[in-house]
Coordinates of C-alpha atoms in Angstrom, one line a residue:
M1 CA 170.2 81.0 112.9
R2 CA 172.1 84.5 113.2
Q3 CA 175.9 84.3 113.0
G4 CA 177.9 87.3 114.1
V5 CA 174.9 89.3 116.6
L6 CA 175.6 90.3 120.0
V7 CA 173.8 88.7 122.9
R8 CA 172.8 89.8 125.8
A9 CA 170.9 88.0 128.9
E10 CA 169.1 89.1 131.5
A11 CA 167.5 88.0 134.2
T12 CA 164.1 87.9 136.0
H13 CA 163.1 88.6 139.4
G14 CA 159.5 89.2 139.9
P15 CA 156.1 89.1 137.8
G16 CA 156.2 91.4 134.9
E17 CA 159.5 91.7 134.4
A18 CA 160.2 89.4 131.3
T19 CA 157.5 91.8 129.7
L20 CA 159.6 94.7 130.5
L21 CA 162.6 93.3 129.2
A22 CA 161.2 91.7 126.2
R23 CA 159.9 94.8 124.9
R24 CA 162.8 97.0 125.4
A25 CA 164.7 94.3 123.6
V26 CA 162.1 95.3 120.7
E27 CA 163.2 98.9 120.8
G28 CA 166.7 98.1 121.5
G29 CA 166.8 96.6 117.6
A30 CA 167.2 92.9 119.2
E31 CA 166.8 90.4 116.1
L32 CA 165.8 87.7 118.3
V33 CA 164.5 86.6 121.7
V34 CA 164.8 83.6 123.6
A35 CA 162.8 83.0 126.7
A36 CA 163.8 80.3 128.8
G37 CA 161.7 79.5 131.5
G38 CA 157.8 77.9 132.1
D39 CA 154.8 78.9 130.4
G40 CA 154.1 81.6 132.8
T41 CA 157.6 83.3 131.9
I42 CA 157.1 82.8 128.2
N43 CA 153.6 84.4 128.4
E44 CA 155.2 87.7 129.4
V45 CA 157.1 87.8 127.2
V46 CA 155.0 87.0 124.4
N47 CA 153.5 90.1 126.0
G48 CA 156.2 92.4 125.3
L49 CA 156.9 90.9 121.7
V50 CA 153.2 90.9 120.3
H51 CA 152.6 93.3 116.9
S52 CA 156.2 93.4 117.0
R53 CA 158.4 91.6 114.5
V54 CA 161.3 89.9 116.5
P55 CA 161.1 86.3 116.3
L56 CA 160.9 84.3 119.8
A57 CA 162.7 81.1 120.6
V58 CA 162.0 79.1 123.8
L59 CA 164.2 77.0 126.2
P60 CA 161.9 75.0 128.0
G61 CA 161.8 74.9 132.3
G62 CA 159.2 75.3 134.7
T63 CA 156.2 73.1 135.4
A64 CA 154.4 71.5 132.8
N65 CA 155.8 72.9 129.3
V66 CA 152.6 72.6 127.5
L67 CA 154.6 75.0 124.6
A68 CA 157.2 72.8 124.3
N69 CA 155.4 69.7 124.0
E70 CA 152.8 71.5 121.7
I71 CA 155.6 72.4 119.3
G72 CA 157.9 69.1 119.7
L73 CA 160.9 70.7 120.9
P74 CA 163.0 68.6 123.5
L75 CA 161.8 69.1 127.3
D76 CA 165.8 69.0 128.1
L77 CA 167.1 72.7 127.9
G78 CA 170.4 71.4 126.6
E79 CA 168.7 69.9 123.6
A80 CA 166.7 72.5 122.8
A81 CA 169.4 74.8 122.7
A82 CA 171.1 72.8 120.4
R83 CA 168.1 72.5 117.9
L84 CA 167.8 76.3 117.8
D85 CA 169.6 76.7 114.6
S86 CA 167.3 74.4 113.2
L87 CA 163.7 76.4 113.7
V88 CA 161.8 78.4 111.3
E89 CA 159.7 81.4 111.7
E90 CA 156.3 80.9 111.9
R91 CA 153.9 83.8 111.9
I92 CA 150.9 83.1 114.3
S93 CA 147.8 84.7 116.1
V94 CA 147.6 85.1 119.6
G95 CA 144.6 85.2 122.4
M96 CA 144.4 88.5 123.8
L97 CA 142.1 88.2 127.7
C98 CA 140.3 91.4 128.8
V99 CA 139.5 90.7 132.7
G100 CA 137.2 93.8 133.9
E101 CA 139.1 96.8 134.0
Q102 CA 142.4 95.5 133.4
P103 CA 144.9 96.0 130.7
P104 CA 144.5 93.4 127.9
R105 CA 147.1 90.6 128.5
H106 CA 148.0 88.6 125.3
F107 CA 148.8 84.5 125.5
L108 CA 149.8 81.9 123.5
L109 CA 148.2 78.5 124.8
M110 CA 144.5 79.0 126.6
A111 CA 143.1 81.3 128.8
G112 CA 140.7 78.8 131.1
V113 CA 137.7 79.8 133.2
G114 CA 136.0 78.1 136.5
V115 CA 137.7 74.8 138.1
D116 CA 141.2 75.5 136.3
A117 CA 141.9 79.0 137.7
Q118 CA 140.0 77.7 140.8
I119 CA 142.9 75.5 141.5
V120 CA 145.5 78.0 140.6
V121 CA 144.0 80.1 143.5
S122 CA 144.3 77.7 145.7
L123 CA 147.8 76.2 144.9
D124 CA 150.7 76.1 147.3
P125 CA 153.3 77.4 145.6
N126 CA 155.7 76.0 148.2
L127 CA 154.0 71.9 147.7
K128 CA 154.6 73.4 143.5
K129 CA 158.1 74.1 144.3
R130 CA 158.4 70.7 145.7
V131 CA 156.2 68.3 143.9
G132 CA 156.0 70.4 140.1
K133 CA 152.4 69.5 138.4
L134 CA 151.6 66.7 140.9
A135 CA 150.8 69.8 142.8
Y136 CA 148.0 70.6 140.5
W137 CA 146.7 67.3 140.4
L138 CA 146.0 67.6 144.0
G139 CA 144.4 70.8 143.8
G140 CA 141.8 69.6 141.4
L141 CA 141.5 66.5 143.9
G142 CA 140.8 69.5 146.6
Q143 CA 137.4 70.7 144.4
L144 CA 135.9 67.2 144.7
G145 CA 132.6 67.7 147.1
R146 CA 132.2 71.1 146.1
R147 CA 129.5 73.1 144.5
L148 CA 131.2 75.1 141.9
P149 CA 129.8 78.4 140.6
E150 CA 128.5 78.6 136.9
F151 CA 128.6 81.4 134.6
T152 CA 127.5 82.6 131.1
V153 CA 129.6 81.4 128.0
R154 CA 128.8 83.5 124.7
A155 CA 130.9 82.9 121.5
A156 CA 129.6 81.7 118.1
G157 CA 126.4 82.8 118.3
R158 CA 125.5 80.9 121.1
S159 CA 125.2 81.3 125.4
F160 CA 126.0 78.3 127.5
L161 CA 126.0 78.1 130.8
S162 CA 129.2 76.3 132.7
S163 CA 131.5 75.8 135.7
F164 CA 134.9 75.4 133.2
T165 CA 135.4 76.5 130.3
L166 CA 138.7 76.4 128.2
A167 CA 139.5 78.8 125.4
S168 CA 142.2 77.0 123.9
R169 CA 144.9 77.2 121.3
V170 CA 146.8 74.3 121.8
R171 CA 145.8 70.3 121.8
N172 CA 147.8 69.2 125.0
Y173 CA 146.6 70.5 128.8
G174 CA 149.4 70.9 131.1
G175 CA 151.7 68.9 129.4
D176 CA 149.8 65.5 130.0
I177 CA 146.8 65.2 128.6
E178 CA 144.3 66.4 125.3
I179 CA 141.3 68.5 125.9
A180 CA 141.2 70.8 123.1
P181 CA 141.5 67.6 120.0
T182 CA 141.6 70.0 117.0
A183 CA 143.1 73.5 118.4
S184 CA 146.4 74.9 116.5
L185 CA 148.8 77.3 117.3
L186 CA 148.6 77.6 113.2
E187 CA 144.6 78.5 113.4
N188 CA 143.0 81.8 113.9
D189 CA 140.5 80.8 116.6
F190 CA 140.3 79.0 119.5
E191 CA 138.7 75.5 120.2
M192 CA 136.5 76.3 123.1
V193 CA 135.5 73.4 125.4
C194 CA 132.6 74.0 127.6
F195 CA 131.9 71.6 130.6
E196 CA 128.4 72.2 132.2
G197 CA 127.5 71.1 136.0
E198 CA 127.5 72.5 139.1
E199 CA 128.4 69.0 140.8
S200 CA 131.9 68.5 141.2
L201 CA 131.6 64.4 140.9
L202 CA 130.8 65.5 137.1
Y203 CA 134.3 66.3 136.6
L204 CA 135.6 62.7 137.2
K205 CA 133.2 61.8 134.2
Y206 CA 134.5 64.4 132.0
F207 CA 138.3 62.7 132.8
T208 CA 137.4 59.5 131.9
G209 CA 136.4 61.2 128.7
V210 CA 139.5 63.1 128.3
L211 CA 141.5 60.1 128.7
T212 CA 139.6 58.1 126.0
G213 CA 139.1 60.4 123.6
Q214 CA 135.4 60.6 123.7
L215 CA 134.8 64.1 125.3
S216 CA 133.5 65.5 122.3
A217 CA 130.5 62.8 122.6
M218 CA 129.4 63.1 126.4
K219 CA 126.5 64.9 127.4
G220 CA 127.2 68.5 129.3
V221 CA 130.3 69.1 127.2
S222 CA 130.3 71.2 124.4
I223 CA 133.2 72.0 121.6
V224 CA 133.2 75.1 119.5
R225 CA 135.5 77.0 117.6
A226 CA 135.1 80.8 117.6
D227 CA 137.7 83.9 117.3
R228 CA 135.9 85.6 120.5
I229 CA 134.6 84.1 123.5
E230 CA 132.5 86.6 126.4
F231 CA 132.0 85.4 129.8
E232 CA 129.8 86.9 133.0
P233 CA 129.1 85.4 136.0
L234 CA 126.0 84.7 137.8
P235 CA 124.7 87.2 140.2
H236 CA 126.6 86.8 143.5
S237 CA 129.0 84.7 142.2
K238 CA 133.0 84.8 142.3
V239 CA 134.5 83.1 139.4
Y240 CA 138.2 83.3 138.5
V241 CA 140.6 83.2 135.5
Q242 CA 143.6 81.8 134.3
V243 CA 145.7 82.2 131.3
D244 CA 148.9 80.1 130.6
G245 CA 148.9 78.6 134.2
E246 CA 148.6 82.3 136.1
L247 CA 145.7 83.9 137.6
A248 CA 144.5 86.8 135.7
G249 CA 141.6 87.7 137.9
L250 CA 137.7 87.3 138.1
L251 CA 134.9 87.3 135.4
P252 CA 133.4 89.3 133.3
A253 CA 136.2 89.0 130.8
S254 CA 136.2 88.4 127.0
T255 CA 139.1 86.9 124.8
E256 CA 139.3 87.4 121.2
I257 CA 141.8 86.3 118.4
L258 CA 144.3 88.8 117.4
R259 CA 145.7 87.4 113.4
D260 CA 149.0 87.8 112.2
A261 CA 150.6 89.1 116.1
L262 CA 153.7 87.4 117.0
T263 CA 156.9 85.2 115.0
L264 CA 157.3 81.9 116.7
L265 CA 160.7 80.1 116.1
A266 CA 159.3 76.2 115.8
P267 CA 160.6 73.2 114.5
S268 CA 160.2 72.6 110.6
T269 CA 158.1 69.9 111.6
L270 CA 155.1 71.6 113.5
R271 CA 152.6 71.7 110.3
Q272 CA 153.1 68.1 109.9
R273 CA 152.3 67.6 113.5
Y274 CA 149.3 68.9 113.0
A275 CA 148.1 67.5 109.7
T276 CA 148.6 63.6 111.4
G277 CA 147.5 64.6 114.9
K278 CA 150.9 64.8 116.4
G279 CA 150.7 68.4 118.2
V280 CA 150.2 66.9 121.4
L281 CA 152.3 65.0 124.2
G282 CA 155.7 65.5 122.8
I283 CA 155.0 62.9 119.8
G284 CA 157.6 63.0 117.3

């Protein structure tokens, strides 16, 4: 990829540090940044690289590895490292999330409002360390029987009432299942998947639709392409937002596409994977 270049490795020790290290690398004239870690760490690095021309390569770690699954990287860190020299540059758009009065936050994968963000809030970090992705499934089961707060979603000239909305740039969710079947890192929009209903048991039906590939035909589900989405809470309700698997705050919020914002190093087969519907689940 690049020969005779000084390599400098730095570890992170707390939230936000990866963003600062990536920004410092750009300012210092780095030719490449390699992020080793999970989707949350990669998200922080993206926030330090956005709008620069410095390419980002990833070595998958962490819990879900959604990005690695999406672009077709091996989930074994050693195997992924051995393939770095074969990766090619793709200039892509990213999402930008604005939550309340907080500074904007950029993301590669997805922003979720409602149910999945509530799961992130209630997640036991010690349980996550012990059982990995299973902790999220257990958190989801913990929502059953509860009444879910709804909120208003505005996108593509339409308005929706929802208890869970996903604004996704990728097809796979959590590295295991497909929720946004035509999303693409190479396009300039989100695939927005909007679920209606306060009754949490409805999500058993929705989950069946996900597993069978019938989600788009189900009553209560709307799938829309949009480059900007606005989320407003209903009066006296508290609704959380997550971005790339990390808590981002409470509604109100909005998300929009920033075009030509990041250079990502990906396998040369990425465009073919999307063209053939193989941009999910690590399919070769």
